[in-house]
């Protein structure tokens, strides 16, 4: 069974600074996807960034980037130039890649989340 | 552009009452999911439907039933609510099972007293 661990329940950062959120996972699968989701106080789950395990290049989306270390099973999220609107819960999630049709593929496995506060 | 719509957004039930949470998506997605979110926990999968006409249990299915009414709608039913089912419930959909992006509804906050 796959597990996702986020070891930092809460973090804070000053506006305009950089912060890194940690995530480790455990799986025996060779092909999978990893995600970071943001959940602001509105409760909406928003996809921040995703990474395909077969890609060596780290994913980047504007101020958000990941450090994907497949051998170490580590997937950290770096937020640069932090903004007040980045204040939210951040969830790391794992999904097994499709193999044919059916089964549990496509089901997301989430970590417990990191509450990030950006301070002015 | 509605995306995934859940109703109701808030609900209070008494122990033993039943209710159905409704979810509809307008993106022509094949796969739909129900998750629950408890304090200090990430989202956990209750049930999923890979395609119209199929449903399967997820990690925490006990106490719930689901119906994939048609391609658009996927409902979650609590037959006899218990305080342990107090949670925030999220419906999600994706174009196909295993597609890399799931789209979430805004959640239903359910309290069972």
Short mmCIF file of C-alpha atoms in Angstrom, two decimals:
data_model
loop_
_atom_site.label_atom_id
_atom_site.label_comp_id
_atom_site.label_asym_id
_atom_site.label_seq_id
_atom_site.Cartn_x
_atom_site.Cartn_y
_atom_site.Cartn_z
CA UNK A 1 0.00 0.00 0.00
CA UNK A 2 1.11 3.50 -0.74
CA UNK A 3 1.58 6.09 2.00
CA UNK A 4 2.28 9.81 1.92
CA UNK A 5 3.93 11.62 4.82
CA UNK A 6 4.10 15.34 5.45
CA UNK A 7 6.24 15.89 8.53
CA UNK A 8 5.57 19.61 8.99
CA UNK A 9 2.08 20.23 10.43
CA UNK A 10 2.54 24.01 10.36
CA UNK A 11 4.96 26.48 8.80
CA UNK A 12 5.17 30.23 8.49
CA UNK A 13 7.08 32.51 6.17
CA UNK A 14 7.47 36.23 5.69
CA UNK A 15 5.93 37.78 2.62
CA UNK A 16 8.32 37.79 -0.38
CA UNK A 17 10.53 35.07 1.11
CA UNK A 18 10.94 31.46 0.01
CA UNK A 19 9.58 28.42 1.81
CA UNK A 20 9.91 24.69 1.20
CA UNK A 21 7.29 22.12 2.22
CA UNK A 22 8.39 18.51 2.63
CA UNK A 23 6.74 15.32 1.47
CA UNK A 24 7.91 11.72 1.42
CA UNK A 25 6.06 8.73 0.09
CA UNK A 26 6.32 4.98 0.03
CA UNK A 27 5.41 2.82 -2.93
CA UNK A 28 6.56 -0.22 -4.83
CA UNK A 29 5.14 1.16 -8.07
CA UNK A 30 7.52 2.29 -10.78
CA UNK A 31 5.12 4.57 -12.60
CA UNK A 32 3.04 7.12 -10.74
CA UNK A 33 2.15 10.78 -10.37
CA UNK A 34 2.70 13.17 -7.49
CA UNK A 35 0.73 16.32 -6.77
CA UNK A 36 0.59 19.31 -4.51
CA UNK A 37 -2.88 20.63 -3.78
CA UNK A 38 -3.68 23.91 -2.03
CA UNK A 39 -6.72 24.32 0.20
CA UNK A 40 -7.41 27.93 1.21
CA UNK A 41 -9.98 28.80 3.90
CA UNK A 42 -12.67 28.59 1.24
CA UNK A 43 -12.16 24.77 1.33
CA UNK A 44 -11.70 24.54 -2.42
CA UNK A 45 -9.02 22.01 -3.44
CA UNK A 46 -6.77 23.61 -6.04
CA UNK A 47 -4.11 21.77 -7.99
CA UNK A 48 -0.79 23.60 -7.62
CA UNK A 49 1.63 21.37 -9.47
CA UNK A 50 2.08 17.79 -10.64
CA UNK A 51 5.03 15.57 -11.46
CA UNK A 52 5.20 12.40 -13.53
CA UNK A 53 7.56 9.91 -11.93
CA UNK A 54 9.12 8.93 -15.25
CA UNK A 55 10.22 12.52 -15.89
CA UNK A 56 13.57 13.47 -14.42
CA UNK A 57 12.99 17.20 -14.86
CA UNK A 58 11.40 18.89 -11.88
CA UNK A 59 8.02 20.50 -12.56
CA UNK A 60 7.65 24.28 -12.31
CA UNK A 61 4.56 26.49 -12.32
CA UNK A 62 5.39 30.18 -11.97
CA UNK A 63 6.48 30.71 -8.32
CA UNK A 64 5.96 27.03 -7.46
CA UNK A 65 8.54 24.34 -8.13
CA UNK A 66 9.24 20.87 -6.86
CA UNK A 67 12.35 18.93 -5.93
CA UNK A 68 11.57 15.36 -6.95
CA UNK A 69 14.04 12.76 -5.70
CA UNK A 70 12.73 9.42 -6.94
CA UNK A 71 15.32 7.22 -5.27
CA UNK A 72 14.76 8.91 -1.93
CA UNK A 73 10.97 9.00 -2.52
CA UNK A 74 10.92 12.68 -1.69
CA UNK A 75 8.77 15.38 -3.29
CA UNK A 76 9.15 18.84 -1.78
CA UNK A 77 7.38 22.03 -2.84
CA UNK A 78 9.22 25.34 -3.02
CA UNK A 79 7.24 28.56 -3.04
CA UNK A 80 9.23 31.60 -4.09
CA UNK A 81 8.30 35.23 -3.43
CA UNK A 82 5.58 34.15 -0.99
CA UNK A 83 2.36 36.12 -1.13
CA UNK A 84 -0.41 36.58 1.42
CA UNK A 85 -2.72 34.63 -0.87
CA UNK A 86 -0.49 31.58 -0.49
CA UNK A 87 -1.77 31.15 3.06
CA UNK A 88 -3.51 27.76 3.01
CA UNK A 89 -3.27 24.07 3.78
CA UNK A 90 -1.03 22.25 1.34
CA UNK A 91 -1.49 18.57 0.62
CA UNK A 92 0.92 16.24 -1.07
CA UNK A 93 -0.79 13.41 -2.97
CA UNK A 94 0.18 10.23 -4.82
CA UNK A 95 -1.61 8.47 -7.65
CA UNK A 96 -0.72 5.19 -9.30
CA UNK A 97 -0.41 5.50 -13.07
CA UNK A 98 -2.96 3.64 -15.20
CA UNK A 99 -2.38 0.03 -16.16
CA UNK A 100 -5.25 -0.96 -18.39
CA UNK A 101 -8.75 -0.21 -17.17
CA UNK A 102 -10.35 -0.41 -13.77
CA UNK A 103 -8.81 -1.05 -10.38
CA UNK A 104 -7.69 1.62 -7.97
CA UNK A 105 -5.77 3.70 -10.46
CA UNK A 106 -6.79 7.30 -10.46
CA UNK A 107 -7.44 7.31 -6.74
CA UNK A 108 -5.48 9.95 -4.88
CA UNK A 109 -3.68 9.16 -1.63
CA UNK A 110 -3.12 12.27 0.45
CA UNK A 111 -0.73 13.27 3.20
CA UNK A 112 -2.09 14.95 6.33
CA UNK A 113 -1.24 18.41 5.12
CA UNK A 114 0.94 21.39 6.08
CA UNK A 115 -0.69 24.59 7.23
CA UNK A 116 1.25 27.49 5.71
CA UNK A 117 0.89 31.02 7.02
CA UNK A 118 2.38 33.91 5.08
CA UNK A 119 3.01 36.91 7.34
CA UNK A 120 3.11 40.51 6.14
CA UNK B 1 -18.49 27.21 -15.99
CA UNK B 2 -19.74 25.26 -12.93
CA UNK B 3 -17.29 22.30 -12.87
CA UNK B 4 -18.17 20.03 -9.92
CA UNK B 5 -21.18 21.08 -7.86
CA UNK B 6 -22.03 19.62 -4.47
CA UNK B 7 -25.23 20.09 -2.51
CA UNK B 8 -25.78 20.92 0.24
CA UNK B 9 -22.78 22.94 1.44
CA UNK B 10 -23.64 22.51 5.11
CA UNK B 11 -25.82 19.98 6.95
CA UNK B 12 -26.54 19.02 10.55
CA UNK B 13 -28.02 15.58 11.20
CA UNK B 14 -29.13 13.76 14.28
CA UNK B 15 -27.65 10.35 15.00
CA UNK B 16 -29.60 7.71 13.09
CA UNK B 17 -30.98 10.03 10.42
CA UNK B 18 -30.28 9.39 6.77
CA UNK B 19 -29.33 11.75 4.00
CA UNK B 20 -27.89 11.87 0.51
CA UNK B 21 -25.10 14.16 -0.63
CA UNK B 22 -25.45 15.14 -4.24
CA UNK B 23 -22.65 15.72 -6.75
CA UNK B 24 -22.87 16.72 -10.39
CA UNK B 25 -20.20 17.60 -12.95
CA UNK B 26 -20.69 19.30 -16.28
CA UNK B 27 -17.30 18.46 -17.81
CA UNK B 28 -18.34 15.14 -19.41
CA UNK B 29 -15.93 13.28 -17.15
CA UNK B 30 -16.07 9.50 -16.91
CA UNK B 31 -14.68 9.02 -13.40
CA UNK B 32 -16.03 10.38 -10.13
CA UNK B 33 -14.94 10.09 -6.50
CA UNK B 34 -16.10 10.76 -2.96
CA UNK B 35 -13.53 11.72 -0.28
CA UNK B 36 -13.86 12.70 3.35
CA UNK B 37 -11.58 15.11 5.20
CA UNK B 38 -11.20 14.98 8.97
CA UNK B 39 -9.22 17.41 11.15
CA UNK B 40 -5.51 16.66 11.02
CA UNK B 41 -6.00 14.20 8.19
CA UNK B 42 -5.70 14.39 4.46
CA UNK B 43 -8.56 13.39 2.24
CA UNK B 44 -9.47 9.70 2.28
CA UNK B 45 -11.34 7.93 -0.48
CA UNK B 46 -14.79 6.57 0.39
CA UNK B 47 -16.05 5.29 -2.98
CA UNK B 48 -15.27 5.84 -6.61
CA UNK B 49 -16.87 5.26 -9.97
CA UNK B 50 -14.47 4.60 -12.81
CA UNK B 51 -17.24 4.99 -15.37
CA UNK B 52 -21.00 5.20 -15.61
CA UNK B 53 -22.52 1.99 -14.25
CA UNK B 54 -19.60 0.99 -12.02
CA UNK B 55 -18.80 1.77 -8.40
CA UNK B 56 -16.08 0.47 -6.08
CA UNK B 57 -15.07 0.82 -2.45
CA UNK B 58 -12.21 3.04 -1.44
CA UNK B 59 -10.28 3.20 1.82
CA UNK B 60 -13.15 4.05 4.20
CA UNK B 61 -16.47 2.77 2.74
CA UNK B 62 -18.21 1.55 5.91
CA UNK B 63 -21.48 3.33 6.66
CA UNK B 64 -21.87 4.71 3.13
CA UNK B 65 -23.50 3.77 -0.13
CA UNK B 66 -23.18 5.40 -3.53
CA UNK B 67 -25.12 5.63 -6.75
CA UNK B 68 -23.79 6.64 -10.13
CA UNK B 69 -27.11 7.90 -11.42
CA UNK B 70 -25.81 8.83 -14.87
CA UNK B 71 -22.59 10.17 -16.30
CA UNK B 72 -23.04 13.55 -14.61
CA UNK B 73 -24.20 12.57 -11.13
CA UNK B 74 -22.66 10.57 -8.30
CA UNK B 75 -24.45 10.57 -4.94
CA UNK B 76 -23.30 9.50 -1.49
CA UNK B 77 -25.83 8.17 1.01
CA UNK B 78 -25.58 7.84 4.77
CA UNK B 79 -28.28 5.36 5.82
CA UNK B 80 -27.94 5.84 9.58
CA UNK B 81 -25.66 8.74 10.44
CA UNK B 82 -23.19 8.40 13.30
CA UNK B 83 -21.09 11.08 15.04
CA UNK B 84 -17.97 9.45 13.53
CA UNK B 85 -19.26 10.56 10.14
CA UNK B 86 -18.92 14.21 11.07
CA UNK B 87 -16.54 15.43 8.39
CA UNK B 88 -16.12 17.51 5.27
CA UNK B 89 -17.05 15.56 2.16
CA UNK B 90 -15.56 16.25 -1.26
CA UNK B 91 -16.70 15.03 -4.61
CA UNK B 92 -14.21 14.98 -7.48
CA UNK B 93 -14.15 14.00 -11.12
CA UNK B 94 -11.58 13.29 -13.79
CA UNK B 95 -11.84 12.71 -17.55
CA UNK B 96 -10.86 9.07 -17.19
CA UNK B 97 -9.72 6.94 -14.31
CA UNK B 98 -6.05 7.55 -13.86
CA UNK B 99 -6.15 10.89 -15.58
CA UNK B 100 -3.63 13.12 -13.95
CA UNK B 101 -5.92 15.88 -12.85
CA UNK B 102 -8.93 15.58 -10.58
CA UNK B 103 -11.36 18.48 -10.22
CA UNK B 104 -12.95 18.97 -6.82
CA UNK B 105 -16.24 20.37 -5.64
CA UNK B 106 -16.35 22.90 -2.81
CA UNK B 107 -17.18 20.33 -0.17
CA UNK B 108 -20.05 19.62 2.20
CA UNK B 109 -19.54 20.17 5.90
CA UNK B 110 -21.61 17.54 7.71
CA UNK B 111 -22.12 17.49 11.46
CA UNK B 112 -23.81 14.54 13.16
CA UNK B 113 -25.02 15.26 16.69
#
